[in-house]
Amino acid sequence: MSIFDSMILELDKALRTSSGNIGATARATPATTQSTLSDIEKKTSGRLMRVNHCGEVCAQALYYGQALTAKSGRVANAMHEAAIEETDHLAWCESRLKELETPVSLLNPFWYASSYCIGAITGLLGDKVNLGFVAATEEQVCKHLDEHLLKLPASDDRSREVLLAMREDERRHEETALKKGGARFPDPIKKLMTGISKTMTRTTYWV
């Protein structure tokens, strides 16, 4: 495959991921119950799930960026495997957003591009840092999901089922990255990552 072909594939991947057109994946949505929401509850859930969808857009970009510059094939393969599992999360969030009649964030292309660049830079720092970044990111994601589980309307069991299933996968990704030799990031770096994450969540909640 030529460099041009690879660029086209990456662009296509970015467009489908950012626009909310991933479609169905191997694992069906974990949302199995029915939820009856008021208009206000529906709007709240929609905005929260839009944030979660954007988070999965960022996760895709990070993993592919990290795989691009990973120092070893072993770590590159691990990134691709994680990205495939994260695609399920993206599809689940897409499906729930459609049910809630909420559009994806208009800022998704910006966050995808930013995350891809961050991932690529991280990969250049070596496999230990690369895997450590995955672990630290997934730790942040789990905390974020815990917050959203509390913020969801009490009657929105469908969204809650999606977030619980996502959290289980994210925790496993964190543990796997550490077992593969990932570095444990110090608290100052984690706090910086939290700050960047909050900027994303606050903007995509509304846009």
PDB file of C-alpha atoms in Angstrom:
ATOM      1  CA  MET A   1       0.000   0.000   0.000  1.00  0.00           C
ATOM      2  CA  SER A   2       1.375   3.415  -0.983  1.00  0.00           C
ATOM      3  CA  ILE A   3       1.719   6.349   1.406  1.00  0.00           C
ATOM      4  CA  PHE A   4      -1.082   8.087  -0.502  1.00  0.00           C
ATOM      5  CA  ASP A   5      -3.400   5.099  -0.025  1.00  0.00           C
ATOM      6  CA  SER A   6      -2.571   4.989   3.686  1.00  0.00           C
ATOM      7  CA  MET A   7      -3.364   8.694   4.015  1.00  0.00           C
ATOM      8  CA  ILE A   8      -6.725   8.200   2.297  1.00  0.00           C
ATOM      9  CA  LEU A   9      -7.572   5.335   4.661  1.00  0.00           C
ATOM     10  CA  GLU A  10      -6.616   7.412   7.702  1.00  0.00           C
ATOM     11  CA  LEU A  11      -8.712  10.330   6.456  1.00  0.00           C
ATOM     12  CA  ASP A  12     -11.693   8.067   5.813  1.00  0.00           C
ATOM     13  CA  LYS A  13     -11.327   6.602   9.304  1.00  0.00           C
ATOM     14  CA  ALA A  14     -11.182  10.080  10.823  1.00  0.00           C
ATOM     15  CA  LEU A  15     -14.278  11.277   8.942  1.00  0.00           C
ATOM     16  CA  ARG A  16     -16.391   8.236   9.832  1.00  0.00           C
ATOM     17  CA  THR A  17     -15.302   8.361  13.458  1.00  0.00           C
ATOM     18  CA  SER A  18     -15.890  12.093  13.891  1.00  0.00           C
ATOM     19  CA  SER A  19     -19.208  12.258  12.041  1.00  0.00           C
ATOM     20  CA  GLY A  20     -20.918   9.470  13.965  1.00  0.00           C
ATOM     21  CA  ASN A  21     -21.099   6.996  11.078  1.00  0.00           C
ATOM     22  CA  ILE A  22     -19.290   3.958  12.445  1.00  0.00           C
ATOM     23  CA  GLY A  23     -22.473   1.874  12.400  1.00  0.00           C
ATOM     24  CA  ALA A  24     -22.942  -1.566  13.957  1.00  0.00           C
ATOM     25  CA  THR A  25     -19.980  -3.524  15.323  1.00  0.00           C
ATOM     26  CA  ALA A  26     -19.328  -7.102  16.443  1.00  0.00           C
ATOM     27  CA  ARG A  27     -20.656  -6.569  19.957  1.00  0.00           C
ATOM     28  CA  ALA A  28     -24.269  -5.487  20.224  1.00  0.00           C
ATOM     29  CA  THR A  29     -25.165  -2.550  22.406  1.00  0.00           C
ATOM     30  CA  PRO A  30     -25.433  -3.473  26.109  1.00  0.00           C
ATOM     31  CA  ALA A  31     -28.543  -1.292  26.382  1.00  0.00           C
ATOM     32  CA  THR A  32     -31.261  -3.935  26.767  1.00  0.00           C
ATOM     33  CA  THR A  33     -33.868  -2.255  28.959  1.00  0.00           C
ATOM     34  CA  GLN A  34     -36.379   0.405  28.001  1.00  0.00           C
ATOM     35  CA  SER A  35     -36.210   3.934  29.399  1.00  0.00           C
ATOM     36  CA  THR A  36     -38.998   6.499  29.417  1.00  0.00           C
ATOM     37  CA  LEU A  37     -37.603  10.004  29.778  1.00  0.00           C
ATOM     38  CA  SER A  38     -39.140  13.439  30.045  1.00  0.00           C
ATOM     39  CA  ASP A  39     -38.006  16.078  27.546  1.00  0.00           C
ATOM     40  CA  ILE A  40     -35.643  17.591  30.114  1.00  0.00           C
ATOM     41  CA  GLU A  41     -34.201  14.191  31.055  1.00  0.00           C
ATOM     42  CA  LYS A  42     -33.788  13.316  27.390  1.00  0.00           C
ATOM     43  CA  LYS A  43     -31.852  16.510  26.769  1.00  0.00           C
ATOM     44  CA  THR A  44     -29.605  15.927  29.783  1.00  0.00           C
ATOM     45  CA  SER A  45     -28.867  12.339  28.808  1.00  0.00           C
ATOM     46  CA  GLY A  46     -28.245  13.367  25.215  1.00  0.00           C
ATOM     47  CA  ARG A  47     -25.667  15.950  26.199  1.00  0.00           C
ATOM     48  CA  LEU A  48     -23.904  13.540  28.541  1.00  0.00           C
ATOM     49  CA  MET A  49     -23.802  10.821  25.906  1.00  0.00           C
ATOM     50  CA  ARG A  50     -22.498  13.320  23.359  1.00  0.00           C
ATOM     51  CA  VAL A  51     -19.560  13.945  25.691  1.00  0.00           C
ATOM     52  CA  ASN A  52     -18.990  10.197  26.001  1.00  0.00           C
ATOM     53  CA  HIS A  53     -19.150   9.804  22.239  1.00  0.00           C
ATOM     54  CA  CYS A  54     -16.540  12.530  21.816  1.00  0.00           C
ATOM     55  CA  GLY A  55     -14.387  10.769  24.399  1.00  0.00           C
ATOM     56  CA  GLU A  56     -14.478   7.635  22.267  1.00  0.00           C
ATOM     57  CA  VAL A  57     -13.612   9.692  19.179  1.00  0.00           C
ATOM     58  CA  CYS A  58     -10.536  10.910  21.062  1.00  0.00           C
ATOM     59  CA  ALA A  59      -9.702   7.366  22.155  1.00  0.00           C
ATOM     60  CA  GLN A  60      -9.730   6.150  18.557  1.00  0.00           C
ATOM     61  CA  ALA A  61      -7.443   8.959  17.479  1.00  0.00           C
ATOM     62  CA  LEU A  62      -5.055   8.444  20.388  1.00  0.00           C
ATOM     63  CA  TYR A  63      -4.682   4.724  19.775  1.00  0.00           C
ATOM     64  CA  TYR A  64      -4.113   5.080  16.031  1.00  0.00           C
ATOM     65  CA  GLY A  65      -1.658   7.911  16.586  1.00  0.00           C
ATOM     66  CA  GLN A  66       0.207   5.852  19.170  1.00  0.00           C
ATOM     67  CA  ALA A  67       0.254   2.805  16.879  1.00  0.00           C
ATOM     68  CA  LEU A  68       1.689   4.922  14.051  1.00  0.00           C
ATOM     69  CA  THR A  69       4.851   5.820  15.973  1.00  0.00           C
ATOM     70  CA  ALA A  70       5.140   2.874  18.385  1.00  0.00           C
ATOM     71  CA  LYS A  71       8.719   1.660  18.738  1.00  0.00           C
ATOM     72  CA  SER A  72       7.805  -2.020  18.472  1.00  0.00           C
ATOM     73  CA  GLY A  73       5.327  -4.074  16.498  1.00  0.00           C
ATOM     74  CA  ARG A  74       4.130  -5.663  19.732  1.00  0.00           C
ATOM     75  CA  VAL A  75       2.946  -2.338  21.124  1.00  0.00           C
ATOM     76  CA  ALA A  76       1.573  -1.194  17.764  1.00  0.00           C
ATOM     77  CA  ASN A  77      -0.550  -4.347  17.606  1.00  0.00           C
ATOM     78  CA  ALA A  78      -1.734  -3.774  21.172  1.00  0.00           C
ATOM     79  CA  MET A  79      -2.855  -0.266  20.201  1.00  0.00           C
ATOM     80  CA  HIS A  80      -4.734  -1.544  17.165  1.00  0.00           C
ATOM     81  CA  GLU A  81      -6.457  -4.218  19.258  1.00  0.00           C
ATOM     82  CA  ALA A  82      -7.533  -1.654  21.841  1.00  0.00           C
ATOM     83  CA  ALA A  83      -8.793   0.653  19.085  1.00  0.00           C
ATOM     84  CA  ILE A  84     -10.961  -2.145  17.692  1.00  0.00           C
ATOM     85  CA  GLU A  85     -12.551  -2.720  21.101  1.00  0.00           C
ATOM     86  CA  GLU A  86     -13.063   1.017  21.526  1.00  0.00           C
ATOM     87  CA  THR A  87     -14.949   1.015  18.213  1.00  0.00           C
ATOM     88  CA  ASP A  88     -17.700  -0.907  20.000  1.00  0.00           C
ATOM     89  CA  HIS A  89     -17.981   1.930  22.503  1.00  0.00           C
ATOM     90  CA  LEU A  90     -18.192   4.439  19.688  1.00  0.00           C
ATOM     91  CA  ALA A  91     -21.008   2.483  18.042  1.00  0.00           C
ATOM     92  CA  TRP A  92     -22.905   2.110  21.322  1.00  0.00           C
ATOM     93  CA  CYS A  93     -22.725   5.845  21.970  1.00  0.00           C
ATOM     94  CA  GLU A  94     -23.790   6.594  18.392  1.00  0.00           C
ATOM     95  CA  SER A  95     -26.809   4.324  18.756  1.00  0.00           C
ATOM     96  CA  ARG A  96     -27.852   5.891  22.041  1.00  0.00           C
ATOM     97  CA  LEU A  97     -27.439   9.411  20.674  1.00  0.00           C
ATOM     98  CA  LYS A  98     -29.774   8.579  17.805  1.00  0.00           C
ATOM     99  CA  GLU A  99     -32.341   7.240  20.276  1.00  0.00           C
ATOM    100  CA  LEU A 100     -32.038  10.456  22.267  1.00  0.00           C
ATOM    101  CA  GLU A 101     -32.243  12.524  19.044  1.00  0.00           C
ATOM    102  CA  THR A 102     -29.004  14.283  19.912  1.00  0.00           C
ATOM    103  CA  PRO A 103     -26.359  15.165  17.286  1.00  0.00           C
ATOM    104  CA  VAL A 104     -22.693  14.359  17.725  1.00  0.00           C
ATOM    105  CA  SER A 105     -20.402  17.216  18.703  1.00  0.00           C
ATOM    106  CA  LEU A 106     -19.437  19.692  15.989  1.00  0.00           C
ATOM    107  CA  LEU A 107     -16.012  19.802  17.615  1.00  0.00           C
ATOM    108  CA  ASN A 108     -15.267  16.125  16.968  1.00  0.00           C
ATOM    109  CA  PRO A 109     -12.910  16.770  13.998  1.00  0.00           C
ATOM    110  CA  PHE A 110     -10.827  19.160  16.115  1.00  0.00           C
ATOM    111  CA  TRP A 111     -10.599  16.747  19.031  1.00  0.00           C
ATOM    112  CA  TYR A 112      -9.796  13.832  16.714  1.00  0.00           C
ATOM    113  CA  ALA A 113      -6.929  15.709  15.072  1.00  0.00           C
ATOM    114  CA  SER A 114      -5.591  16.939  18.414  1.00  0.00           C
ATOM    115  CA  SER A 115      -5.749  13.484  19.975  1.00  0.00           C
ATOM    116  CA  TYR A 116      -4.086  11.865  16.960  1.00  0.00           C
ATOM    117  CA  CYS A 117      -1.166  14.254  17.241  1.00  0.00           C
ATOM    118  CA  ILE A 118      -0.864  13.683  20.992  1.00  0.00           C
ATOM    119  CA  GLY A 119      -0.899   9.924  20.403  1.00  0.00           C
ATOM    120  CA  ALA A 120       1.783  10.138  17.725  1.00  0.00           C
ATOM    121  CA  ILE A 121       4.028  12.255  19.949  1.00  0.00           C
ATOM    122  CA  THR A 122       3.536   9.834  22.832  1.00  0.00           C
ATOM    123  CA  GLY A 123       4.545   6.909  20.656  1.00  0.00           C
ATOM    124  CA  LEU A 124       7.827   8.614  19.831  1.00  0.00           C
ATOM    125  CA  LEU A 125       8.736   8.681  23.533  1.00  0.00           C
ATOM    126  CA  GLY A 126       9.086   4.907  23.692  1.00  0.00           C
ATOM    127  CA  ASP A 127       6.944   1.874  24.432  1.00  0.00           C
ATOM    128  CA  LYS A 128       7.020   2.266  28.209  1.00  0.00           C
ATOM    129  CA  VAL A 129       5.666   5.803  28.015  1.00  0.00           C
ATOM    130  CA  ASN A 130       3.288   4.814  25.216  1.00  0.00           C
ATOM    131  CA  LEU A 131       1.700   2.048  27.280  1.00  0.00           C
ATOM    132  CA  GLY A 132       1.798   4.192  30.396  1.00  0.00           C
ATOM    133  CA  PHE A 133      -0.164   6.867  28.592  1.00  0.00           C
ATOM    134  CA  VAL A 134      -2.846   4.305  27.766  1.00  0.00           C
ATOM    135  CA  ALA A 135      -3.076   3.291  31.428  1.00  0.00           C
ATOM    136  CA  ALA A 136      -3.251   6.896  32.640  1.00  0.00           C
ATOM    137  CA  THR A 137      -5.837   7.796  29.998  1.00  0.00           C
ATOM    138  CA  GLU A 138      -8.055   4.843  30.842  1.00  0.00           C
ATOM    139  CA  GLU A 139      -7.821   5.712  34.537  1.00  0.00           C
ATOM    140  CA  GLN A 140      -9.087   9.211  33.698  1.00  0.00           C
ATOM    141  CA  VAL A 141     -11.855   7.778  31.523  1.00  0.00           C
ATOM    142  CA  CYS A 142     -13.081   5.510  34.335  1.00  0.00           C
ATOM    143  CA  LYS A 143     -13.323   8.488  36.696  1.00  0.00           C
ATOM    144  CA  HIS A 144     -15.183  10.438  34.045  1.00  0.00           C
ATOM    145  CA  LEU A 145     -17.633   7.565  33.482  1.00  0.00           C
ATOM    146  CA  ASP A 146     -18.249   7.298  37.218  1.00  0.00           C
ATOM    147  CA  GLU A 147     -19.185  10.981  37.261  1.00  0.00           C
ATOM    148  CA  HIS A 148     -21.582  10.561  34.358  1.00  0.00           C
ATOM    149  CA  LEU A 149     -23.214   7.523  35.928  1.00  0.00           C
ATOM    150  CA  LEU A 150     -24.143   9.774  38.830  1.00  0.00           C
ATOM    151  CA  LYS A 151     -25.312  12.626  36.590  1.00  0.00           C
ATOM    152  CA  LEU A 152     -27.576  10.545  34.341  1.00  0.00           C
ATOM    153  CA  PRO A 153     -31.307  10.849  35.054  1.00  0.00           C
ATOM    154  CA  ALA A 154     -32.377   8.053  37.408  1.00  0.00           C
ATOM    155  CA  SER A 155     -34.755   6.640  34.798  1.00  0.00           C
ATOM    156  CA  ASP A 156     -32.188   6.397  31.993  1.00  0.00           C
ATOM    157  CA  ASP A 157     -31.209   2.757  32.409  1.00  0.00           C
ATOM    158  CA  ARG A 158     -30.287   2.355  28.726  1.00  0.00           C
ATOM    159  CA  SER A 159     -27.514   4.955  28.854  1.00  0.00           C
ATOM    160  CA  ARG A 160     -26.387   3.618  32.223  1.00  0.00           C
ATOM    161  CA  GLU A 161     -25.997   0.095  30.809  1.00  0.00           C
ATOM    162  CA  VAL A 162     -23.810   1.457  28.012  1.00  0.00           C
ATOM    163  CA  LEU A 163     -21.557   3.375  30.386  1.00  0.00           C
ATOM    164  CA  LEU A 164     -21.175   0.443  32.775  1.00  0.00           C
ATOM    165  CA  ALA A 165     -20.081  -1.851  29.947  1.00  0.00           C
ATOM    166  CA  MET A 166     -17.664   0.793  28.689  1.00  0.00           C
ATOM    167  CA  ARG A 167     -16.154   1.248  32.140  1.00  0.00           C
ATOM    168  CA  GLU A 168     -15.505  -2.483  32.441  1.00  0.00           C
ATOM    169  CA  ASP A 169     -13.549  -2.466  29.166  1.00  0.00           C
ATOM    170  CA  GLU A 170     -11.635   0.702  30.055  1.00  0.00           C
ATOM    171  CA  ARG A 171     -10.526  -0.734  33.390  1.00  0.00           C
ATOM    172  CA  ARG A 172      -9.280  -3.851  31.627  1.00  0.00           C
ATOM    173  CA  HIS A 173      -7.350  -1.756  29.095  1.00  0.00           C
ATOM    174  CA  GLU A 174      -5.678   0.108  31.959  1.00  0.00           C
ATOM    175  CA  GLU A 175      -4.622  -3.106  33.675  1.00  0.00           C
ATOM    176  CA  THR A 176      -3.397  -4.669  30.414  1.00  0.00           C
ATOM    177  CA  ALA A 177      -1.258  -1.641  29.559  1.00  0.00           C
ATOM    178  CA  LEU A 178       0.450  -1.766  32.954  1.00  0.00           C
ATOM    179  CA  LYS A 179       1.029  -5.518  32.706  1.00  0.00           C
ATOM    180  CA  LYS A 180       2.678  -5.034  29.307  1.00  0.00           C
ATOM    181  CA  GLY A 181       5.233  -2.705  30.911  1.00  0.00           C
ATOM    182  CA  GLY A 182       3.562   0.690  30.893  1.00  0.00           C
ATOM    183  CA  ALA A 183       4.989   3.374  33.173  1.00  0.00           C
ATOM    184  CA  ARG A 184       2.898   4.689  36.051  1.00  0.00           C
ATOM    185  CA  PHE A 185       2.533   8.396  35.429  1.00  0.00           C
ATOM    186  CA  PRO A 186       3.098  10.823  38.336  1.00  0.00           C
ATOM    187  CA  ASP A 187       0.160  12.802  39.730  1.00  0.00           C
ATOM    188  CA  PRO A 188       1.159  16.162  38.149  1.00  0.00           C
ATOM    189  CA  ILE A 189       0.925  14.661  34.661  1.00  0.00           C
ATOM    190  CA  LYS A 190      -2.402  13.027  35.505  1.00  0.00           C
ATOM    191  CA  LYS A 191      -3.726  16.381  36.740  1.00  0.00           C
ATOM    192  CA  LEU A 192      -2.689  17.985  33.457  1.00  0.00           C
ATOM    193  CA  MET A 193      -4.505  15.241  31.562  1.00  0.00           C
ATOM    194  CA  THR A 194      -7.572  15.841  33.734  1.00  0.00           C
ATOM    195  CA  GLY A 195      -7.511  19.522  32.876  1.00  0.00           C
ATOM    196  CA  ILE A 196      -7.400  18.827  29.151  1.00  0.00           C
ATOM    197  CA  SER A 197     -10.193  16.291  29.521  1.00  0.00           C
ATOM    198  CA  LYS A 198     -12.410  18.773  31.362  1.00  0.00           C
ATOM    199  CA  THR A 199     -11.954  21.290  28.555  1.00  0.00           C
ATOM    200  CA  MET A 200     -13.260  18.696  26.106  1.00  0.00           C
ATOM    201  CA  THR A 201     -16.209  17.680  28.282  1.00  0.00           C
ATOM    202  CA  ARG A 202     -17.315  21.237  29.011  1.00  0.00           C
ATOM    203  CA  THR A 203     -17.322  22.260  25.367  1.00  0.00           C
ATOM    204  CA  THR A 204     -18.873  19.152  23.837  1.00  0.00           C
ATOM    205  CA  TYR A 205     -21.655  19.113  26.430  1.00  0.00           C
ATOM    206  CA  TRP A 206     -23.064  22.192  24.704  1.00  0.00           C
ATOM    207  CA  VAL A 207     -21.746  21.963  21.129  1.00  0.00           C
TER     208      VAL A 207
END
